[in-house]
Structures are given as structure tokens and as C-alpha cells.
């Protein structure tokens, strides 16, 4: 599976942005998908995830209520809708996928078999 993240850019605080993660090589419906982010000088962190069965979603406290993860199986794409962005959301955003991941490992980057290149989001104040 190859993952391609896109949609990043430079926006002002309070704006909205939608990131896309397009998969090739297999259908994403059977995968756990997550978005991670890495801010300058900081460790990569979990932002949001969507489970394979039923599509239950999970969010880091820092983005809960502002970000929404969703999947479009017909387009083999997972989205991250980012609303009310803040300067502290500035980071490179990565998507990751795994077929067998268990819930307790959702927030661990190295547990994902497939990890895409990132897309940069810059939020100015």
C-alpha cells in the first residue's frame, strides 16, 4: 500500500483546511488509518484515527472538537478536516495505515505497516 498525503498549505488562524490521504495498492476500508503530525523541533504525535470496522474515530485532546477524520471508500481516501486552526497546529502531517492494528496501538507511529510522506501545514497568527 502506498499513501500520498496532500492538501497542506499556509493559512491564518481560525481558517479551515482539508488534508487528503489517497491510497494505492489496496482498498483502505480494511485498514486502520491515522493522521500524525510533527511540529518543528518536536516529536511526532498522534492527531486522529479511524478504525476499520464501523469507522469509529479517535482524536488527540489537542484537536478534539476542531478536527474530523473521515473516509471515502469509493475514492480510497481518508480526509482530515481541520477547522478553527491555531498556530500550534503548524506541523508536517502524515497519514499511516495498518490492517491488523489494535486499538491500544493506534497512537504509535512505528506500529503502522504503511506510512506516507507528509504535507506541511503552516498556521499564522
XYZ file of C-alpha atoms in Angstrom:
125
model
C 0.000 0.000 0.000
C 1.270 3.444 -0.892
C -0.104 6.519 0.834
C 0.021 10.047 -0.536
C -0.888 12.932 1.715
C -1.810 16.298 0.262
C -3.739 19.456 0.994
C -1.296 21.269 3.209
C -0.592 24.947 2.894
C -0.348 28.229 4.687
C -3.471 29.560 6.378
C -4.364 32.097 9.025
C -5.537 31.166 12.481
C -9.246 30.364 12.552
C -9.329 29.108 8.977
C -10.165 25.628 7.715
C -8.113 23.164 5.730
C -8.759 19.648 4.480
C -5.984 17.131 4.124
C -6.321 14.058 1.931
C -4.602 10.691 2.142
C -5.005 8.686 -1.049
C -4.084 5.030 -1.075
C -2.974 2.837 -3.940
C -2.306 -0.864 -3.962
C -5.195 -1.952 -1.776
C -8.551 -0.748 -0.516
C -8.463 1.320 2.659
C -11.758 0.023 4.018
C -9.967 -2.827 5.777
C -7.330 -0.634 7.388
C -6.951 1.448 10.486
C -5.939 4.888 9.266
C -4.384 7.628 11.340
C -3.051 11.108 10.949
C 0.087 12.048 12.829
C 1.852 15.371 12.942
C 5.294 16.633 13.738
C 5.871 20.245 14.665
C 9.306 21.839 14.261
C 11.622 20.624 16.987
C 9.053 18.267 18.477
C 8.292 14.576 18.448
C 5.772 13.155 16.014
C 2.365 12.823 17.691
C -0.953 11.180 17.013
C -3.701 13.548 15.866
C -6.661 11.427 14.723
C -7.531 7.888 13.737
C -10.378 5.920 12.223
C -10.917 2.251 12.892
C -11.593 -0.346 10.235
C -14.888 -1.767 11.490
C -17.664 0.762 11.702
C -15.280 3.640 11.260
C -15.109 4.672 14.908
C -12.935 7.756 15.282
C -10.394 8.836 17.869
C -8.727 12.186 18.468
C -5.927 13.682 20.458
C -7.204 16.089 23.099
C -5.403 18.943 21.353
C -7.542 18.601 18.214
C -10.793 17.193 19.585
C -13.765 19.277 18.516
C -11.813 21.022 15.750
C -10.554 18.201 13.514
C -12.634 15.489 11.856
C -11.277 12.336 10.281
C -13.386 10.533 7.706
C -13.008 8.017 4.937
C -14.412 7.823 1.415
C -14.168 4.192 0.409
C -15.197 4.895 -3.179
C -12.230 7.225 -3.564
C -9.938 5.123 -1.369
C -9.198 8.300 0.518
C -9.126 9.382 4.138
C -9.584 13.046 4.990
C -8.641 15.231 7.893
C -10.898 18.260 8.088
C -9.160 20.905 10.149
C -11.346 23.726 11.434
C -10.518 26.662 13.676
C -6.832 26.023 13.185
C -4.330 27.522 15.592
C -0.654 28.436 15.195
C 0.197 25.401 17.336
C -1.309 23.182 14.614
C 1.665 24.090 12.428
C 3.348 20.798 11.550
C 4.046 18.259 8.876
C 1.047 15.940 8.755
C 1.456 12.273 7.889
C -1.039 9.507 7.258
C -0.470 5.886 8.180
C -2.346 2.635 7.633
C -2.354 -0.834 9.085
C -4.627 -3.833 8.627
C -4.083 -5.611 11.920
C -3.512 -2.738 14.324
C -5.278 -2.997 17.651
C -6.888 -0.033 19.326
C -4.257 0.320 22.023
C -1.579 0.817 19.366
C -3.423 3.419 17.325
C -1.304 6.252 18.649
C 2.060 4.638 17.956
C 3.627 5.651 14.636
C 6.012 2.723 14.374
C 3.180 0.202 14.718
C 1.808 1.083 11.283
C 2.956 -1.032 8.359
C 2.354 1.732 5.835
C 3.361 5.338 6.373
C 3.190 8.103 3.828
C 5.194 11.219 3.251
C 3.916 14.318 4.889
C 2.215 17.518 3.892
C 3.133 20.783 5.573
C 0.521 22.898 7.324
C 1.540 26.364 8.463
C -0.850 28.446 10.540
C -0.069 32.108 11.021
C -1.451 34.217 13.837
